[in-house]
Tab-separated table of C-alpha atoms and ligand atoms in Angstrom:
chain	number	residue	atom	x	y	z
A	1	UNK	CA	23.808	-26.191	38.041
A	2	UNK	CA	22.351	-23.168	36.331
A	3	UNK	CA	24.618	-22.057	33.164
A	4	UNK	CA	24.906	-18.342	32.911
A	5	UNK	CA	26.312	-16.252	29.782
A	6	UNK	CA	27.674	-13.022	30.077
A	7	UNK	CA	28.293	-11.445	26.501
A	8	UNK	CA	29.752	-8.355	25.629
A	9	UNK	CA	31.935	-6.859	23.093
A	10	UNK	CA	32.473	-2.939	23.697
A	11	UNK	CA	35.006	-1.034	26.898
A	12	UNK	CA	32.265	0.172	28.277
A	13	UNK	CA	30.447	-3.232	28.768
A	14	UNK	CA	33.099	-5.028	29.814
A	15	UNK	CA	33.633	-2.070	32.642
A	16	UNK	CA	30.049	-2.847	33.827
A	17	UNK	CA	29.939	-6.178	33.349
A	18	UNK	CA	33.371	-7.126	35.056
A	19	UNK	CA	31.875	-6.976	38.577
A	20	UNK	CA	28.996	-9.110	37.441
A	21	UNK	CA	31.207	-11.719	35.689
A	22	UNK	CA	33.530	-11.731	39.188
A	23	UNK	CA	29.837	-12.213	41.645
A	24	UNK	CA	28.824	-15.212	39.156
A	25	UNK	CA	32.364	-16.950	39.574
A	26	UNK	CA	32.578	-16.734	42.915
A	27	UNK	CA	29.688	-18.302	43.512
A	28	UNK	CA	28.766	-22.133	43.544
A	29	UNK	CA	25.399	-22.327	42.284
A	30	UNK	CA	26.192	-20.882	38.989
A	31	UNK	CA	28.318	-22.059	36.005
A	32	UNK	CA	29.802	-18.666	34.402
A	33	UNK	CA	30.829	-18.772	30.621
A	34	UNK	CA	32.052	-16.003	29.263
A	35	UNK	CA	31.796	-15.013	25.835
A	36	UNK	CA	32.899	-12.099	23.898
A	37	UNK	CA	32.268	-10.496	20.596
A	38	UNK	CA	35.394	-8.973	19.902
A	39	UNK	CA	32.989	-5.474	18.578
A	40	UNK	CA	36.477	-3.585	19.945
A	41	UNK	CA	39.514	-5.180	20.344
A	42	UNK	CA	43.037	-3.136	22.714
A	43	UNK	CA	40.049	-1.561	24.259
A	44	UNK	CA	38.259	-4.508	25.404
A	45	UNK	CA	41.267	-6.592	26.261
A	46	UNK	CA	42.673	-3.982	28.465
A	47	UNK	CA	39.031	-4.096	30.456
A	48	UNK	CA	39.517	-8.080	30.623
A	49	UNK	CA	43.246	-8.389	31.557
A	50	UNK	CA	42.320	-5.446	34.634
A	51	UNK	CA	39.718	-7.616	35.803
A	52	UNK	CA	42.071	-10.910	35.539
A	53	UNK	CA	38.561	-12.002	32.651
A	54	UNK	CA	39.608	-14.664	30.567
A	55	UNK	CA	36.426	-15.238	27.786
A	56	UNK	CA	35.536	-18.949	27.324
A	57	UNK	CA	34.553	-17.684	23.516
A	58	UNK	CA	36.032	-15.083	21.324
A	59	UNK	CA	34.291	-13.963	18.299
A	60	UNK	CA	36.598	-11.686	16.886
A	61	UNK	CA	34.336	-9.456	15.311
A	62	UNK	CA	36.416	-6.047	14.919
A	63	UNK	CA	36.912	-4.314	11.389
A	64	UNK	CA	38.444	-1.323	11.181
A	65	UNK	CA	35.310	1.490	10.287
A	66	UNK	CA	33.007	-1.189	11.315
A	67	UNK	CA	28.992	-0.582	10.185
A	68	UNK	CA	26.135	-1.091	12.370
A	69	UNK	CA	25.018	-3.810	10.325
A	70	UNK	CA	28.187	-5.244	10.038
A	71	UNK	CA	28.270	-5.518	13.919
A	72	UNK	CA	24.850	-6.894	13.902
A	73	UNK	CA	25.163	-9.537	11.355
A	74	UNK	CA	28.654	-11.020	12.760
A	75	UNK	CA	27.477	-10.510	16.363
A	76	UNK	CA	24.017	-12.927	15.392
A	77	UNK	CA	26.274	-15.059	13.058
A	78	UNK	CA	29.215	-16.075	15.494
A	79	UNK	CA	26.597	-15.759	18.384
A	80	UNK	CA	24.157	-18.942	17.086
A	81	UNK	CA	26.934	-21.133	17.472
A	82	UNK	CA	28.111	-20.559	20.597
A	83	UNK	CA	24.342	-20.876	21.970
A	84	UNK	CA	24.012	-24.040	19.889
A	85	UNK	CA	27.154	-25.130	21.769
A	86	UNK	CA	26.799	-24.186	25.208
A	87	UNK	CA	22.814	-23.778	25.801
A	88	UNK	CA	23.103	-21.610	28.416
A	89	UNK	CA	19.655	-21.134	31.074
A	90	UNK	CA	20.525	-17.483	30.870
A	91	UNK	CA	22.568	-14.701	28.976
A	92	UNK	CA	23.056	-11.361	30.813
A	93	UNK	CA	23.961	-8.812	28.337
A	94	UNK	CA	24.641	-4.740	29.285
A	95	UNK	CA	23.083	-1.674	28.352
A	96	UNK	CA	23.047	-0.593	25.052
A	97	UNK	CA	25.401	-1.629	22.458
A	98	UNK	CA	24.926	-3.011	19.186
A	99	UNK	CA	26.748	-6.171	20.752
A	100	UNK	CA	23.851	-6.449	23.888
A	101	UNK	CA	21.093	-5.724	21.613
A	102	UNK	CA	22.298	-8.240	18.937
A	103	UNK	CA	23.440	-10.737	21.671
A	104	UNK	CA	19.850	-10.181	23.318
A	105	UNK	CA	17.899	-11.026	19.776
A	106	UNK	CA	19.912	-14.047	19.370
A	107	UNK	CA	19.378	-15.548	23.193
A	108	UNK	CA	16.012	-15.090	22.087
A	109	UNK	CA	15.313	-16.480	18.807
A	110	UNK	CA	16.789	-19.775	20.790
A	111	UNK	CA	14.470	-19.668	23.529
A	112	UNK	CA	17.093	-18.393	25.995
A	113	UNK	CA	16.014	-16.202	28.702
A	114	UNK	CA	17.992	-12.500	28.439
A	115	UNK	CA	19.198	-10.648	31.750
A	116	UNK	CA	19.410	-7.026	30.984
A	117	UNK	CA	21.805	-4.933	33.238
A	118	UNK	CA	21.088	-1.384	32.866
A	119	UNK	CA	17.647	-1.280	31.394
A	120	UNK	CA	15.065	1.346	31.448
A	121	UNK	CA	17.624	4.146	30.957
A	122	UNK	CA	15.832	6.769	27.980
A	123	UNK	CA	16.771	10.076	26.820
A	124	UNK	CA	13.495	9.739	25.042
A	125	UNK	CA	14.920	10.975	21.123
A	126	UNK	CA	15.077	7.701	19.029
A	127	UNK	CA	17.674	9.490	17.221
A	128	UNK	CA	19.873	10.225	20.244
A	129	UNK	CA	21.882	8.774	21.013
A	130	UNK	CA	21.991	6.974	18.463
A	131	UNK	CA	21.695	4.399	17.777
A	132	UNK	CA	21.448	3.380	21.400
A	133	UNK	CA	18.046	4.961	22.661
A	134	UNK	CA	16.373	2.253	19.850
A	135	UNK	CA	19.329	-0.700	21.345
A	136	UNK	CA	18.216	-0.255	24.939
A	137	UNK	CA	14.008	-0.456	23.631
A	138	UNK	CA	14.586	-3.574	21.562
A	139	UNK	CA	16.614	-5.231	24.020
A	140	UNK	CA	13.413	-3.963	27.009
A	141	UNK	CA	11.103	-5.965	24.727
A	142	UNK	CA	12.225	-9.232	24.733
A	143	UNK	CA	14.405	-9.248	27.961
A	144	UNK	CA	12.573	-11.686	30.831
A	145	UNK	CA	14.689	-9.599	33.434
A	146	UNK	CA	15.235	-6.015	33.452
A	147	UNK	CA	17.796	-4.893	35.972
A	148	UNK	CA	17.621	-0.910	36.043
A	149	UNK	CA	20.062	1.007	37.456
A	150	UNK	CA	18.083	3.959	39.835
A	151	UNK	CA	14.107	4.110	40.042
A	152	UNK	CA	14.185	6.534	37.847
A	153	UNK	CA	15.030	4.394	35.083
A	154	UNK	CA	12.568	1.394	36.833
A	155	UNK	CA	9.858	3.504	36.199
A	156	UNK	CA	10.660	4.737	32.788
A	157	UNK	CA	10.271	0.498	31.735
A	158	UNK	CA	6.843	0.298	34.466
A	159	UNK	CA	5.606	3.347	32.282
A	160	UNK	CA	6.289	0.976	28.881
A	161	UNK	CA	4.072	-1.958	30.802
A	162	UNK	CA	7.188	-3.522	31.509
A	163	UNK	CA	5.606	-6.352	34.347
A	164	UNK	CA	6.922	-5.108	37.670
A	165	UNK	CA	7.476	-8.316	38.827
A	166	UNK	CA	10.545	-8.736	36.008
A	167	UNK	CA	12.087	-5.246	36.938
A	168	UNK	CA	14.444	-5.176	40.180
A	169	UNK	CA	16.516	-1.520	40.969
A	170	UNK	CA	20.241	-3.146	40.936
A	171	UNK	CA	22.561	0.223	41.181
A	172	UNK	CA	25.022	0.527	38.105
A	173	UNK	CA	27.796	-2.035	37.963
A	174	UNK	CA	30.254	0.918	37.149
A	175	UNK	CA	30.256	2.236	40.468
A	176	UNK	CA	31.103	-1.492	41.856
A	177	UNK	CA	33.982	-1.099	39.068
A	178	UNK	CA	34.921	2.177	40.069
A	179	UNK	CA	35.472	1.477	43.680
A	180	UNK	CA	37.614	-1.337	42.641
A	181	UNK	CA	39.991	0.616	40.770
A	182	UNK	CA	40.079	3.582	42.848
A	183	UNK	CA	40.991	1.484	45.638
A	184	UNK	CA	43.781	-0.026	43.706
A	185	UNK	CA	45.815	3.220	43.198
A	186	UNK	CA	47.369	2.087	39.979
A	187	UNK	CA	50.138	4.339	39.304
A	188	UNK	CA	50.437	6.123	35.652
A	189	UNK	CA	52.492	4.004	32.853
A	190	UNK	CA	52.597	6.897	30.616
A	191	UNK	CA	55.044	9.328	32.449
A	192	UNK	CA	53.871	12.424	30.884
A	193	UNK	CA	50.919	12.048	33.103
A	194	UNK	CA	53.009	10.766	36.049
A	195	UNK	CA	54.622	14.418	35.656
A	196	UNK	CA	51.307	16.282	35.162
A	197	UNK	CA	50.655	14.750	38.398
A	198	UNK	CA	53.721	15.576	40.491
A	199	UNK	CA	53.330	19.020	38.720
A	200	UNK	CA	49.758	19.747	40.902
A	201	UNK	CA	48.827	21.801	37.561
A	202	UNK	CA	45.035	21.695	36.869
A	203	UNK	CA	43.417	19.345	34.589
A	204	UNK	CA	40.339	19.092	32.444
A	205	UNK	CA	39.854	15.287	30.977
A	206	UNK	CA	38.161	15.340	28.156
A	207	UNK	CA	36.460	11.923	26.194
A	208	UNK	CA	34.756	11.719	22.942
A	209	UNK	CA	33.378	9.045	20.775
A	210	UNK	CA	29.865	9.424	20.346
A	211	UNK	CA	29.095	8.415	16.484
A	212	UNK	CA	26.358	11.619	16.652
A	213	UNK	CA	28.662	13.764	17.205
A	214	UNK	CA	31.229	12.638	14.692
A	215	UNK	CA	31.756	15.277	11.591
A	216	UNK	CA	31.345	18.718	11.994
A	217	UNK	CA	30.333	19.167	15.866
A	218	UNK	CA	33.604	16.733	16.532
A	219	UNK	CA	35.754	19.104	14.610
A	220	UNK	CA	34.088	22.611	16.718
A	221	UNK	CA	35.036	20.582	20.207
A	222	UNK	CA	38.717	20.056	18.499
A	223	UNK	CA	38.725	23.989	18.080
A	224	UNK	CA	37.403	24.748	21.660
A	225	UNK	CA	39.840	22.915	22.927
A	226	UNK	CA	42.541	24.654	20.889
A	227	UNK	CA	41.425	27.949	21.774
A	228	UNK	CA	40.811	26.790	25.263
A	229	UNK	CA	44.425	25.626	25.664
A	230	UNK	CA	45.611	29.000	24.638
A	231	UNK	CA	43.251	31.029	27.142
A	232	UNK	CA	44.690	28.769	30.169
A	233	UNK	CA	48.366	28.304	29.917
A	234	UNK	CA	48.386	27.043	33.519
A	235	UNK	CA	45.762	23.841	33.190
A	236	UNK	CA	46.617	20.688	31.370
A	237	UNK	CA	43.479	19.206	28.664
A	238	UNK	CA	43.994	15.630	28.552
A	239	UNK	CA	42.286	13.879	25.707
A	240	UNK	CA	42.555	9.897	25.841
A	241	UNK	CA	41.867	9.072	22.272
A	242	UNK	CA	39.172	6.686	21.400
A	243	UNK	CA	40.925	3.922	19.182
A	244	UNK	CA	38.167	5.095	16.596
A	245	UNK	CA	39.905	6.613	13.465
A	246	UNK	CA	36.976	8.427	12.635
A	247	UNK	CA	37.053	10.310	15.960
A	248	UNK	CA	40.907	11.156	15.934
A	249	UNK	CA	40.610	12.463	12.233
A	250	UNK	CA	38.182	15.067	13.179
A	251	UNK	CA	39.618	16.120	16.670
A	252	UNK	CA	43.480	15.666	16.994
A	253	UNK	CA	44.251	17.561	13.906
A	254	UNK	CA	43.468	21.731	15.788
A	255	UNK	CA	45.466	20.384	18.714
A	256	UNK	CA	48.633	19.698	17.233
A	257	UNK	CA	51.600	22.171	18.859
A	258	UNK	CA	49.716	22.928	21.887
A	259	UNK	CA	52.009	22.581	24.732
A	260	UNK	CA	49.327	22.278	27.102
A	261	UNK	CA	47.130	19.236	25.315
A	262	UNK	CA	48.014	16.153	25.993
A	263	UNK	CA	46.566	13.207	24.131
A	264	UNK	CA	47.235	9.642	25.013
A	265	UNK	CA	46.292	6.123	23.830
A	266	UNK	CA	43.094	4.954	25.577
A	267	UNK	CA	44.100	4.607	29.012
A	268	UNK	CA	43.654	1.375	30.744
A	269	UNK	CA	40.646	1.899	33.919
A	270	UNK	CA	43.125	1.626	36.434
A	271	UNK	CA	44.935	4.492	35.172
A	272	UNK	CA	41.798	6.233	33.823
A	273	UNK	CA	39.947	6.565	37.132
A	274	UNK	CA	43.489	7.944	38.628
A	275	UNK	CA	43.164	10.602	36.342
A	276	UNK	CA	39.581	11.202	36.388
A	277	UNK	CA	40.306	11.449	40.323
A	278	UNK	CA	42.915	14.020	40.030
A	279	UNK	CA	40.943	16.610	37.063
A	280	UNK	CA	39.473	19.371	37.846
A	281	UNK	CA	36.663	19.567	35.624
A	282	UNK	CA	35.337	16.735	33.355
A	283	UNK	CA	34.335	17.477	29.270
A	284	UNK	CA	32.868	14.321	28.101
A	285	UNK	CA	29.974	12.489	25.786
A	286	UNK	CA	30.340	9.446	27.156
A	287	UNK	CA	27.736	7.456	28.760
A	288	UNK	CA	29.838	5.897	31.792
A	289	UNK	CA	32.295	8.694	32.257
A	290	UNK	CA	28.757	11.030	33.437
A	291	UNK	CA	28.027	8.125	36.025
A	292	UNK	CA	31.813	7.821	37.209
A	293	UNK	CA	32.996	11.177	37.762
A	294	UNK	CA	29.692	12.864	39.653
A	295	UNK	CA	30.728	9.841	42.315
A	296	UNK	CA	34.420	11.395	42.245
A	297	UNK	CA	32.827	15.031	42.800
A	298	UNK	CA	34.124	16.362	39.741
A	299	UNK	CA	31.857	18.960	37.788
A	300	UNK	CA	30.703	17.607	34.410
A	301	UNK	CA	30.350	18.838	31.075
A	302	UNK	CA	28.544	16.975	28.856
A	303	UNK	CA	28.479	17.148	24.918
A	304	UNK	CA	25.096	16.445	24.239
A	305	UNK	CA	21.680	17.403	23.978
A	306	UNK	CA	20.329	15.606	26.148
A	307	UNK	CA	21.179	12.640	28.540
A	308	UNK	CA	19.016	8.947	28.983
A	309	UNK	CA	21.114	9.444	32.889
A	310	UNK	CA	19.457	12.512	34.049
A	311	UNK	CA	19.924	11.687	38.229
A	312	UNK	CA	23.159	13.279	38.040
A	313	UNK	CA	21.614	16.732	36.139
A	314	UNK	CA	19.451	16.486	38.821
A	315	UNK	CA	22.002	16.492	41.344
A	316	UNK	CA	23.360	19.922	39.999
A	317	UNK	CA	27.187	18.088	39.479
A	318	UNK	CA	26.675	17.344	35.341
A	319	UNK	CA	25.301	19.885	33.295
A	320	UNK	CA	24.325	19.536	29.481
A	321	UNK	CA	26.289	22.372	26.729
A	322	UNK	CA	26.184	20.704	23.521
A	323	UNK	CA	29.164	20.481	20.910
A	324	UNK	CA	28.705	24.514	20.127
A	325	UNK	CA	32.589	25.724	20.117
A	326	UNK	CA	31.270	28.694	21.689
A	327	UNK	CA	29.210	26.846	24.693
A	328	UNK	CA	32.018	24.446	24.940
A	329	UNK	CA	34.652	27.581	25.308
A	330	UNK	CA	32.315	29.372	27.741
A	331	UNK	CA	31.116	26.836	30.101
A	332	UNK	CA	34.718	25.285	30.708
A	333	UNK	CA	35.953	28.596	31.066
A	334	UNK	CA	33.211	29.672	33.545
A	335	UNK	CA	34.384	26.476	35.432
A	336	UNK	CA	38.080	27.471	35.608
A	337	UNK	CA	37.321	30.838	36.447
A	338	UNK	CA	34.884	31.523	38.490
A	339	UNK	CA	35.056	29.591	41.739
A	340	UNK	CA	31.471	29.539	43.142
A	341	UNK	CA	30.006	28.186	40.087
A	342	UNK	CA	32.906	25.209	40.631
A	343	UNK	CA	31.890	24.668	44.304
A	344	UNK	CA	28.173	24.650	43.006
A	345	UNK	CA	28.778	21.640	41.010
A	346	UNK	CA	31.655	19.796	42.385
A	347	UNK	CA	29.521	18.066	45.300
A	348	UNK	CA	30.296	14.465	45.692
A	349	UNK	CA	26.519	12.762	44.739
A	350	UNK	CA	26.071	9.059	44.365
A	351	UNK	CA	22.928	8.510	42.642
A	352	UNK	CA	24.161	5.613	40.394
A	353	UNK	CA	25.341	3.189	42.846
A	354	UNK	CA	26.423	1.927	46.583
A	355	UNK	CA	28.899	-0.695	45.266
A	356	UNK	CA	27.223	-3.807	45.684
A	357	UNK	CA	25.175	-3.524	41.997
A	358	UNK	CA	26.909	-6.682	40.905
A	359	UNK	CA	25.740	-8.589	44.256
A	360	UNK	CA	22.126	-7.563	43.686
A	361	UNK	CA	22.648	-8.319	40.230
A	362	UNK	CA	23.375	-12.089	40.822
A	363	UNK	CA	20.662	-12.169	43.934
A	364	UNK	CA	18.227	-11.476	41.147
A	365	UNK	CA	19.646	-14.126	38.510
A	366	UNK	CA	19.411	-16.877	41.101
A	367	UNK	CA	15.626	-16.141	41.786
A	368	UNK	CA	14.863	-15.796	38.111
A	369	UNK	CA	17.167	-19.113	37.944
A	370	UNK	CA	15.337	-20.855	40.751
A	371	UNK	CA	18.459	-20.981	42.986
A	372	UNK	CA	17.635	-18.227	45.662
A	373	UNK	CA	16.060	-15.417	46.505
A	374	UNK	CA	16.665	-11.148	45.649
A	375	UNK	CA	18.018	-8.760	47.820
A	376	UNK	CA	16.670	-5.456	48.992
A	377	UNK	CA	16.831	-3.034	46.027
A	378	UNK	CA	19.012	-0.014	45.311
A	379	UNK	CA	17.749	2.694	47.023
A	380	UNK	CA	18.995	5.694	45.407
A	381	UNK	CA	17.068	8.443	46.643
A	382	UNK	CA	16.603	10.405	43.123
A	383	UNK	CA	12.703	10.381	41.855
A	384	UNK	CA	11.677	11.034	38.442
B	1	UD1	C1	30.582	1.799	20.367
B	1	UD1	C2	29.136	1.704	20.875
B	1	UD1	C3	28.834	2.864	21.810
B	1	UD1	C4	29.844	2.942	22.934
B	1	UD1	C5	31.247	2.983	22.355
B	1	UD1	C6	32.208	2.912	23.506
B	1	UD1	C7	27.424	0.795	19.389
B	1	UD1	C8	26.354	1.105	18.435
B	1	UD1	N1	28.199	1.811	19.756
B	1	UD1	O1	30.752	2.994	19.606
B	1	UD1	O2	27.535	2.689	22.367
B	1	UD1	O3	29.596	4.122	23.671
B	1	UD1	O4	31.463	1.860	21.476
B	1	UD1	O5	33.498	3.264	23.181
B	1	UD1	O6	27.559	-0.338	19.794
B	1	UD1	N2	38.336	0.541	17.259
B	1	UD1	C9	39.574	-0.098	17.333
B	1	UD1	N3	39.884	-0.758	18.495
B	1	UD1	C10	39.054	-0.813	19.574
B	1	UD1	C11	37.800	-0.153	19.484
B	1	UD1	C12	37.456	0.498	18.325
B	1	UD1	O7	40.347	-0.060	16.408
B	1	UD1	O8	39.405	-1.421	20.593
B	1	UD1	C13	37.973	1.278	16.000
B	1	UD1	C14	37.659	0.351	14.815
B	1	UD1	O9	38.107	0.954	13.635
B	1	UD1	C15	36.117	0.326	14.835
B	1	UD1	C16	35.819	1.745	15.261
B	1	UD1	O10	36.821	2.053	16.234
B	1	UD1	O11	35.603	-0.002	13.573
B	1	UD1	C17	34.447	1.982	15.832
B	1	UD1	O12	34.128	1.056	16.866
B	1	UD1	P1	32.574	0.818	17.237
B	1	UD1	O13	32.440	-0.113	18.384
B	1	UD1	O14	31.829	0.467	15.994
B	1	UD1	O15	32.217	2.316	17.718
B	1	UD1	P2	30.862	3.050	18.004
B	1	UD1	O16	29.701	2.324	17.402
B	1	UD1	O17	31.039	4.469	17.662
B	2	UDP	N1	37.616	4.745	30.033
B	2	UDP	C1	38.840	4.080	30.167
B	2	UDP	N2	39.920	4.583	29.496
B	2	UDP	C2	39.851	5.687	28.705
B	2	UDP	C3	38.599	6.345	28.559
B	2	UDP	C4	37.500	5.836	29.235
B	2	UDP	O1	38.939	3.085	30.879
B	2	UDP	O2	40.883	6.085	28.142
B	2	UDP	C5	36.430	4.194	30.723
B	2	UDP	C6	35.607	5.165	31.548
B	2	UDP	O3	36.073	5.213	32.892
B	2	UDP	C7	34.206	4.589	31.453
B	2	UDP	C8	34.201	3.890	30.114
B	2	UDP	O4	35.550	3.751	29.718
B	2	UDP	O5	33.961	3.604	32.451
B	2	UDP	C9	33.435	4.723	29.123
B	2	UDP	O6	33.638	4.229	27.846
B	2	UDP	P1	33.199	5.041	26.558
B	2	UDP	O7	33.213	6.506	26.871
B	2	UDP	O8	34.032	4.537	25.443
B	2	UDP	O9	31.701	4.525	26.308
B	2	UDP	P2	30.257	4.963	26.871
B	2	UDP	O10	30.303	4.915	28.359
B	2	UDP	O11	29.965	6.330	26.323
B	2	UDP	O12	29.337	3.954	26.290
């Protein structure tokens, strides 16, 4: 029986790669061994508890202010062992952490064939994000299946001579995960949110993380916000803090005494999609949070330059701003405000997924496996 190796380390992977890991257990032609890196710890956990994931390997890797290197070296180092150990016929690793790019190198320096879920995606900028755009190329050039999300990332890896053959449109796992936890209706723990909800005030949800923006442009978003706040005394900003110190330090401080801001510990998905269900407008630089919430119909803002997920710009429901305090005050303000440029992006669009990513996923790991044959592909309907 085939041995398969999921490895992740990061929320965000384990998110996607829950439904994946769930597909491969359920089904009898596959052995399924789990392995973690440990790259974040609370954050990852709470993914893996949700999802009722228990890792067959742990690495532990976390330091607090971890380096890029230092993720890389401990990720190859703990990595070799387990492969030594276990000699899996395949590792499936996700998108584009330092974690799945390191994991990916050391599948491959052993021989082992690499599964990559959510290739092909590029914002084109090496430096942006970064360093991600350069994970999610290294990772394309050794991987012996690339599983892109939409076509338009399929032919972003046919245009890099990527052999068709190897590439199969999957959907993104995070819209299987999404479903999931919509559908479970998981009530708030922390009860200031339980009251926002009961309350019917508005809310903006607002996530950030993203190391380019860490510094200065982190700081201006921390001052939009604060200013923000005070322009709308009748809609709640809810910031879920990213366990990263570096992010809180330049953020939390301009929203301290602000009745109206209320930041929480990293909520766990369950509670997180609740949320992202109930906001009213969505200020965010994260990668999966831009997939989720278009799905939701909830207008988003994004904090960058420029996205590698550009079906959803497309679509008219995420538009690009930047970290500018000035943008960031004006184009969430124009959202409250003004109610036919809310109706103009809050369409429900579904150009990342159907739901069934994982399924295709695992259709296309038993033919590269020998064990069966693909599915149809994702047909998402969004060209390039
Ligand atoms: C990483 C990923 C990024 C992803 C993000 C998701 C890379 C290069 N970056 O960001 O692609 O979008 O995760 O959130 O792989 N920390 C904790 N507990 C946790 C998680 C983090 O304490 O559960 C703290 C630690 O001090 C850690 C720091 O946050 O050192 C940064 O974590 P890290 O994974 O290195 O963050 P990024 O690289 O910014
Ligand atoms: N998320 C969560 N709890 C939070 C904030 C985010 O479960 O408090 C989820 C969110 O729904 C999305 C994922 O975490 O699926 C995004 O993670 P992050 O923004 O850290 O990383 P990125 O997607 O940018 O790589």
């Amino acid at each position: 029986m085939p041995k398969v190796m999921p490895i992740y380390g990061t929320r965000p992977e384990a998110i996607k790669v829950a439904p994946i890991v769930q597909a491969l257990q359920a089904d009898e032609r596959f052995e399924c061994v789990v392995t973690v890196t440990g790259q974040h710890r609370e954050m990852l956990d709470q993914v893996n508890e949700l999802f009722g994931i228990e890792p067959a390997h742990d690495l532990d890797i976390i330091q607090p202010r971890q380096t890029l290197n230092g993720v890389f070296a401990r990720t190859l180092d703990g990595l070799d062992a387990v492969l030594e150990q276990e000699r899996p016929d395949a590792v499936v690793v996700q998108g584009d952490t330092t974690t799945s790019t390191a994991a990916a190198v050391a599948a491959f320096n052993r021989g082992i064939r690499v599964v990559h879920a959510e290739a092909g995606l590029r914002s084109f900028d090496i430096l942006s994000p970064f360093p991600e755009e350069a994970n999610r190329k290294i990772t394309g050039q050794i991987a012996a299946l690339h599983l892109p999300p939409t076509r338009v990332s399929r032919d972003n890896l046919l245009r890099e001579a990527v052999r068709s053959e190897d590439v199969y449109v999957t959907g993104n796992t995070v819209i299987d995960a999404l479903m999931e936890a919509v559908a479970a209706q998981v009530p708030f723990e922390d009860e200031r949110l339980a009251e926002l909800e009961a309350s019917g005030r508005r809310v903006v949800l607002v996530t950030t993380h993203r190391r380019e923006n860490q510094g200065d442009a982190m700081r201006g978003v921390g001052r939009a916000l604060a200013r923000l706040a005070r322009a709308h005394e009748d809609v709640t900003f809810v910031l879920p803090a990213h366990r990263n110190p570096v992010v809180r330090e330049a953020v939390l401080p301009a929203l301290e005494g602000l009745g109206n801001i209320l930041v929480t510990e990293p909520l766990a998905y369950g509670e997180f999609t609740h949320l992202l269900s109930l906001s009213t407008v969505v200020l965010t630089d994260s990668g999966g949070v831009q997939e989720e919430a278009p799905s939701l119909g909830k207008p988003v803002l994004v904090m960058r330059e420029n996205t590698e997920r550009p079906e959803a710009v497309t679509a008219g429901t995420v538009r690009l701003i930047g970290t500018d305090e000035e943008r960031v005050v004006a184009e969430v303000s124009r959202l409250l405000e003004d109610e036919l440029s809310y109706r103009a992006m809050s369409t429900a669009v579904n150009p990342y997924g159907d739901g069934r990513a994982a399924e295709r996923t695992v259709s296309a790991i038993a033919q590269l496996l020998g064990v069966g044959e693909r599915l149809p592909e994702f047909e998402d309907g969004v060209s390039a």
